[in-house]
XYZ file of N, CA and C in Angstrom:
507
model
N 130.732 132.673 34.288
C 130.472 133.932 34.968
C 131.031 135.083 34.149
N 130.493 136.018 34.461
C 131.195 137.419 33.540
C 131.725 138.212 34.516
N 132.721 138.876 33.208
C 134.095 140.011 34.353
C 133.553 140.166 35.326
N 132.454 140.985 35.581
C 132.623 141.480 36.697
C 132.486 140.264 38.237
N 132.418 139.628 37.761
C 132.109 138.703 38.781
C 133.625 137.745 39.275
N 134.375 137.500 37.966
C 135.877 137.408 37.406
C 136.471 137.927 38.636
N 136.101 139.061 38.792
C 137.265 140.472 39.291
C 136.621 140.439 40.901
N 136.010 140.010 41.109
C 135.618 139.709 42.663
C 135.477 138.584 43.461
N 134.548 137.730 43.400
C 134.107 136.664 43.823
C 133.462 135.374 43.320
N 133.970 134.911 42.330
C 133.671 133.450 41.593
C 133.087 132.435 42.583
N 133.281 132.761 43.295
C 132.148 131.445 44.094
C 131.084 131.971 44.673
N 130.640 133.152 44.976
C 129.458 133.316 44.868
C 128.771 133.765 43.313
N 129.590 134.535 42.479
C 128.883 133.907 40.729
C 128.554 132.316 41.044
N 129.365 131.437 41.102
C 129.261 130.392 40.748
C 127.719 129.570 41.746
N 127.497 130.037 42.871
C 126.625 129.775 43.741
C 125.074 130.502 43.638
N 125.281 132.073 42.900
C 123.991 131.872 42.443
C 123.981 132.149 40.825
N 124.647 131.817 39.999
C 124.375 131.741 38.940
C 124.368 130.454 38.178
N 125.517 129.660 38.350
C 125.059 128.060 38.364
C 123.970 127.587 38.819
N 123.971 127.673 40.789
C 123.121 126.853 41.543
C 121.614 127.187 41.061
N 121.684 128.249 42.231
C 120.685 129.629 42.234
C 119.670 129.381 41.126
N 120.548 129.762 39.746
C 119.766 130.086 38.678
C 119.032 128.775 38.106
N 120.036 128.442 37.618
C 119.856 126.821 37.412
C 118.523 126.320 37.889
N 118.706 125.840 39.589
C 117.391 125.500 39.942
C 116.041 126.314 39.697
N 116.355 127.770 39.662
C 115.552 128.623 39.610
C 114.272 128.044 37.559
N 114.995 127.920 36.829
C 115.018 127.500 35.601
C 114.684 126.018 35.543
N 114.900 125.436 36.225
C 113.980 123.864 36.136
C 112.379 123.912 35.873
N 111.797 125.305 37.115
C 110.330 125.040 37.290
C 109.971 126.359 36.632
N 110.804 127.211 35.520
C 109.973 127.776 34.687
C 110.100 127.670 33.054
N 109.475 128.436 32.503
C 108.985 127.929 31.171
C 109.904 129.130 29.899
N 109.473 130.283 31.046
C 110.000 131.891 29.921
C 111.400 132.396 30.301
N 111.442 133.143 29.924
C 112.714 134.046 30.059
C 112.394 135.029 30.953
N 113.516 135.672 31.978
C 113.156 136.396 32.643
C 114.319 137.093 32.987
N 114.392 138.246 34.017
C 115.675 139.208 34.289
C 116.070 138.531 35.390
N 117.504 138.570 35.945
C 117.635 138.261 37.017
C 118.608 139.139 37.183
N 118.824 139.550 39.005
C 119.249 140.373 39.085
C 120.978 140.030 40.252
N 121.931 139.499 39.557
C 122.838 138.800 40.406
C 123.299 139.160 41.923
N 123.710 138.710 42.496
C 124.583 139.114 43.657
C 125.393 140.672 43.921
N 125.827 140.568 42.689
C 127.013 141.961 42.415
C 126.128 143.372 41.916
N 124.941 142.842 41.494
C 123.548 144.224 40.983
C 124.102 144.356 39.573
N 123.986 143.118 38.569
C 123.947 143.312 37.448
C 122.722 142.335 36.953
N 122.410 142.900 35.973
C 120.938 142.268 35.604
C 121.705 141.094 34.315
N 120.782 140.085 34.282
C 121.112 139.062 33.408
C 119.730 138.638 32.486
N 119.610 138.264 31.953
C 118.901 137.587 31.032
C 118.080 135.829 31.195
N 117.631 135.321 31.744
C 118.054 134.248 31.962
C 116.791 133.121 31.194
N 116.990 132.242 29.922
C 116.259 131.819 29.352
C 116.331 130.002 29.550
N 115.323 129.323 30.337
C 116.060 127.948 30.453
C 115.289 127.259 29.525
N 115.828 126.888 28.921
C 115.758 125.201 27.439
C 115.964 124.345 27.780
N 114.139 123.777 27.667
C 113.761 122.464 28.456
C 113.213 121.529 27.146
N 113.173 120.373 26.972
C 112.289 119.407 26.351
C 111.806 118.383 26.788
N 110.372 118.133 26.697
C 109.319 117.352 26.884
C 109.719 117.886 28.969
N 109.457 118.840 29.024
C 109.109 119.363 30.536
C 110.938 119.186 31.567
N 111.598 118.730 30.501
C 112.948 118.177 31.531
C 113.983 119.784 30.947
N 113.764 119.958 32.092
C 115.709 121.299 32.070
C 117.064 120.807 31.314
N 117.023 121.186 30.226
C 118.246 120.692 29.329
C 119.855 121.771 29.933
N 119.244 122.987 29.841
C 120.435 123.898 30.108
C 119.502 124.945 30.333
N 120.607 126.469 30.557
C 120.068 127.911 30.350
C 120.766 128.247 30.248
N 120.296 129.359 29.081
C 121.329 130.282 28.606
C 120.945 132.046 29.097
N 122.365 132.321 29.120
C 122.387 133.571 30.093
C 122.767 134.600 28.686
N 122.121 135.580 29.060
C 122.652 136.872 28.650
C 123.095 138.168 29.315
N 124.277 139.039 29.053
C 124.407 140.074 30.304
C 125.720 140.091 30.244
N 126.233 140.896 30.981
C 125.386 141.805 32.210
C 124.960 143.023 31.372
N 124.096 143.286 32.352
C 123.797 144.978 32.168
C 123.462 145.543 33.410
N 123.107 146.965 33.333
C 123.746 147.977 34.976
C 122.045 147.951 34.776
N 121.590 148.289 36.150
C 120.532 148.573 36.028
C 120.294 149.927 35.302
N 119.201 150.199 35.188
C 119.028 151.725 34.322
C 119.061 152.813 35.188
N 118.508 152.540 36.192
C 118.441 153.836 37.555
C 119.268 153.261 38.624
N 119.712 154.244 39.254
C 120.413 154.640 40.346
C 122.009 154.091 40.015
N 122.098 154.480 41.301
C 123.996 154.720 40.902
C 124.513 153.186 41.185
N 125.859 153.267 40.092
C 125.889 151.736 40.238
C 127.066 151.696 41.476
N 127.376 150.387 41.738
C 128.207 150.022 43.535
C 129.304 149.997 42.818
N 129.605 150.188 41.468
C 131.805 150.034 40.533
C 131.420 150.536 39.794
N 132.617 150.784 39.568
C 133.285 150.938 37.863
C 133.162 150.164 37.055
N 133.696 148.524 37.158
C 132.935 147.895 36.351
C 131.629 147.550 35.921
N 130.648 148.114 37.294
C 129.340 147.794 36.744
C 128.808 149.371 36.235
N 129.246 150.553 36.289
C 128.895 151.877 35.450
C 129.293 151.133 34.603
N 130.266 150.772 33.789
C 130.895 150.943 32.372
C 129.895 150.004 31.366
N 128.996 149.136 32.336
C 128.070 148.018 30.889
C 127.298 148.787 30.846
N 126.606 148.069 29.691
C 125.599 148.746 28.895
C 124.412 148.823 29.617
N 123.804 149.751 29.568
C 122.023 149.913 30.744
C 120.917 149.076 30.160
N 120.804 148.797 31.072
C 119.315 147.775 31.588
C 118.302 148.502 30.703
N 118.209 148.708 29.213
C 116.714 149.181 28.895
C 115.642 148.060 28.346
N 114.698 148.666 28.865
C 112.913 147.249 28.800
C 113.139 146.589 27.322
N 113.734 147.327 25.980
C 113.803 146.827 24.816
C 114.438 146.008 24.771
N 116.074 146.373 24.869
C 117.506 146.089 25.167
C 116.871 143.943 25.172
N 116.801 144.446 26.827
C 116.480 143.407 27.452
C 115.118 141.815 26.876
N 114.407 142.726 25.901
C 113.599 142.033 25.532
C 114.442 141.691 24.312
N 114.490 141.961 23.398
C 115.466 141.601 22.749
C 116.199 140.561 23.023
N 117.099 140.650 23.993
C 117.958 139.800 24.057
C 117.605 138.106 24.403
N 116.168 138.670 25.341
C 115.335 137.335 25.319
C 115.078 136.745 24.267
N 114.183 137.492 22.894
C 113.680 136.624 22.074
C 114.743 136.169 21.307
N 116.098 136.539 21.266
C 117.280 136.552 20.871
C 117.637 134.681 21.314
N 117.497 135.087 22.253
C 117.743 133.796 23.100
C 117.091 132.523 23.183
N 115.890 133.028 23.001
C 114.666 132.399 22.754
C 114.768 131.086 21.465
N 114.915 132.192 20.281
C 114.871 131.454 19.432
C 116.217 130.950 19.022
N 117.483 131.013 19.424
C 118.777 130.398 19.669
C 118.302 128.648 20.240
N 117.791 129.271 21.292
C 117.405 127.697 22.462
C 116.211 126.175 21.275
N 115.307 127.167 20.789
C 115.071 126.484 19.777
C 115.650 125.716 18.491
N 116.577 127.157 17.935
C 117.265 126.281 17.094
C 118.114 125.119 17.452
N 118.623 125.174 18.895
C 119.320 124.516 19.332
C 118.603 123.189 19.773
N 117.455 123.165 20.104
C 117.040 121.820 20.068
C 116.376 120.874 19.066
N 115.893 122.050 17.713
C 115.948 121.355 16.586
C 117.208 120.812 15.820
N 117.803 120.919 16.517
C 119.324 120.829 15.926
C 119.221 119.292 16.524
N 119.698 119.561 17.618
C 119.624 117.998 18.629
C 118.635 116.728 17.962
N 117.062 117.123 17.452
C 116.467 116.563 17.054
C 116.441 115.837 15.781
N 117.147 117.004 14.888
C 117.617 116.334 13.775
C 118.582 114.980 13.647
N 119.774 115.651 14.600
C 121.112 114.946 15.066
C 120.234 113.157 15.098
N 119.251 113.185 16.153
C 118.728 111.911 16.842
C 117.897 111.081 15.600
N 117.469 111.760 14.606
C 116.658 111.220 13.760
C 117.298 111.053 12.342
N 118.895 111.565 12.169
C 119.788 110.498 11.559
C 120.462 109.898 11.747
N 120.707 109.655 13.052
C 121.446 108.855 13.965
C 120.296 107.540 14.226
N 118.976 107.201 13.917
C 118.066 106.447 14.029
C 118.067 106.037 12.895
N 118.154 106.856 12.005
C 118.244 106.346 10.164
C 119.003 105.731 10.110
N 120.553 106.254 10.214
C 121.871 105.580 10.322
C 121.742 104.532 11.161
N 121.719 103.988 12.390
C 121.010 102.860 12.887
C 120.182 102.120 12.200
N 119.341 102.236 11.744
C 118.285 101.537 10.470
C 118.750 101.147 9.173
N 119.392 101.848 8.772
C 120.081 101.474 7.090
C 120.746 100.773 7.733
N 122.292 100.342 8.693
C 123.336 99.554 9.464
C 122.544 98.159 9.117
N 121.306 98.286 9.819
C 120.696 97.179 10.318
C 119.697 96.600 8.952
N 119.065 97.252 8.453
C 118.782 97.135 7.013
C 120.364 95.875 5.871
N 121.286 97.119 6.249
C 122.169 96.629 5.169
C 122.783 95.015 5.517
N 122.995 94.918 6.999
C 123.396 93.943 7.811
C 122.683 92.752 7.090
N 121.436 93.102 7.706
C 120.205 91.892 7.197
C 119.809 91.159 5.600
N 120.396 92.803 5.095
C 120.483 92.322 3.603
C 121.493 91.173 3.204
N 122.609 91.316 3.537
C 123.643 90.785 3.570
C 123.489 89.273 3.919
N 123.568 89.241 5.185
C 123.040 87.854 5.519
C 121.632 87.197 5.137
N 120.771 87.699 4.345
C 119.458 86.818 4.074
C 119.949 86.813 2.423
N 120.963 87.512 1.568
C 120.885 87.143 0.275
C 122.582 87.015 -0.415
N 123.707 86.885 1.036
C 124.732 86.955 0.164
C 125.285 85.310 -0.235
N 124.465 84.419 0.100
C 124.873 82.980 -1.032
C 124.291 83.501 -2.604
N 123.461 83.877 -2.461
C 122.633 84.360 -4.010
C 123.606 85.445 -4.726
N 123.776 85.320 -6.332
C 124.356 86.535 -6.839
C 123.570 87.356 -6.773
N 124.260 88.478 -6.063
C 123.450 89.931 -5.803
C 124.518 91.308 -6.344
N 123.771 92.523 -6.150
C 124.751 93.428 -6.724
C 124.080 94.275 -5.848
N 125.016 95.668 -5.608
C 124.618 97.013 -4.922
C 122.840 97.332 -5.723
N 122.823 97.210 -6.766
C 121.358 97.539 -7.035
C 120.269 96.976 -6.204
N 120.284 95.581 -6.172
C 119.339 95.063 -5.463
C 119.332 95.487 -3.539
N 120.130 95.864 -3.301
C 120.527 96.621 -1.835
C 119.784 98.174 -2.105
N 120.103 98.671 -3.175
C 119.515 99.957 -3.430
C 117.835 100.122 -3.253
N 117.202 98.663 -3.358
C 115.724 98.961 -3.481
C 115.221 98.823 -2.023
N 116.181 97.959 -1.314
C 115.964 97.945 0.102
C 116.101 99.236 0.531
N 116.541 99.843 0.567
C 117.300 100.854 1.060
C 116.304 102.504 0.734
N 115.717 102.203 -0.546
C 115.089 103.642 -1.036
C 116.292 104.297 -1.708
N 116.921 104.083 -1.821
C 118.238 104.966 -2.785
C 118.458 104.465 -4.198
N 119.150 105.774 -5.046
C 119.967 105.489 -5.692
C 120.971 104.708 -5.514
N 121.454 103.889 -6.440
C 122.709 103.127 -6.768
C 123.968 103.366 -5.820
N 124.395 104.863 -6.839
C 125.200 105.772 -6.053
C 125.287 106.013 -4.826
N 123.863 106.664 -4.520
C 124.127 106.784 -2.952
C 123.856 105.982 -1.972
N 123.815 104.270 -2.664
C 123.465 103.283 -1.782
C 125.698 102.869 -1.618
N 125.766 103.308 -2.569
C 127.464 102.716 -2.385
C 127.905 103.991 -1.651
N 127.475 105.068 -1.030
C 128.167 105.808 -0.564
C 127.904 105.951 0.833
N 126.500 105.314 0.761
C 125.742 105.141 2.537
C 126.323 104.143 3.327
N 126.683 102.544 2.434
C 127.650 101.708 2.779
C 128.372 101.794 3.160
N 129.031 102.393 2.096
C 131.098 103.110 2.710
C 131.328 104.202 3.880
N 129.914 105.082 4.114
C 129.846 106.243 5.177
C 129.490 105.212 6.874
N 128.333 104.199 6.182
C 128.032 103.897 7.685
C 128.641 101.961 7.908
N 129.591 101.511 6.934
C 130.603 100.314 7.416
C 131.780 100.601 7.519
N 132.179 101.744 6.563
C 133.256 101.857 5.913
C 134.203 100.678 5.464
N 133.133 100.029 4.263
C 133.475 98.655 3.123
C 133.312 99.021 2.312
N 133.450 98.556 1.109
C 132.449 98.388 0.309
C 131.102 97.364 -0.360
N 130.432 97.611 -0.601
C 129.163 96.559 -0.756
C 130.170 95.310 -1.321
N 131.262 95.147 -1.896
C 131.805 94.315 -2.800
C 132.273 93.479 -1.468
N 133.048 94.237 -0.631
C 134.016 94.115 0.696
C 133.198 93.140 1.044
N 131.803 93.991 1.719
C 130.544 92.963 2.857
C 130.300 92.081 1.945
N 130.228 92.052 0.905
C 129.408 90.444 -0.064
C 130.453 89.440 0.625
N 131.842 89.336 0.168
C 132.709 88.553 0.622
C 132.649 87.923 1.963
N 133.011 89.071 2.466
C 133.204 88.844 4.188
C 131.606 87.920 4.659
N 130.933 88.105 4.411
C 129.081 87.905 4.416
C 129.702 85.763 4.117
N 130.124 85.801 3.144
C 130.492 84.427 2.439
C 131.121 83.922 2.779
N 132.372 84.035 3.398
C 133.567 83.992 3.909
C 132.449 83.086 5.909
């Protein structure tokens, strides 16, 4: 919640800006103004993927632009202008995006990393009676040498020399 809400009543911030909003942001798609409890305008952009409500992100406050505000703390923010406000959406907008390409990335080397594990695993056990060396792991793998001994040590923390043994053992 923001100051001004701080300085009065946190459980109704918390009731319609959590609840309120929140649900409000499940069943839409854009960004839009909202106008809180206390008569400060907010921003409110919810970031969804594949149709499911991940979060929303708020921007604000701001006073409305006309008429007189009900405090002092709400004269003193910055006014509600149509730009201002748009702005802060596409602001937001493309934040919420980066933020779920982010996530997406996260999941699709975390699937790699899962895959090489299981790659290297398999290598191991289908060729460590045979003399083998990090090279021949390297062709499984699509890598360099190098960065097949460094993918090892990042996602066993062994070394290819370590797992040959242990593999034999």
């Amino acid at each position: 919640s923001h100051s001004v809400c701080k300085k009065t009543d946190p459980e109704k911030c918390i009731a319609d800006c959590y609840y309120s909003v929140n649900e409000q942001a499940k069943n839409r798609a854009a960004a839009w103004e909202h106008l809180c409890w206390k008569g400060v305008i907010e921003i409110i952009v919810p970031v969804t993927l594949n149709s499911e409500h991940l979060l929303t992100l708020f921007a604000g406050p701001f006073r409305p632009a006309s008429g007189d505000a009900p405090s002092v703390e709400i004269a003193n923010l910055p006014a509600a202008d149509s730009n201002k406000l748009q702005r802060a959406a596409r602001i937001l907008s493309v934040l919420a995006e980066g933020l779920l390409a982010k996530v997406s990335r996260l999941h699709i080397e975390e699937d790699q990393s899962n895959n090489r594990r299981t790659t290297i695993k398999r290598f191991l056990h289908s060729y460590a009676h045979r003399s083998i060396s990090l090279s021949d792991l390297d062709k499984s793998l699509y890598l360099s040498e190098s960065r097949t001994s460094h993918v090892v040590e990042d996602l066993i923390g062994k070394s290819f020399r370590e797992l040959v043994i242990e593999e034999r053992v």
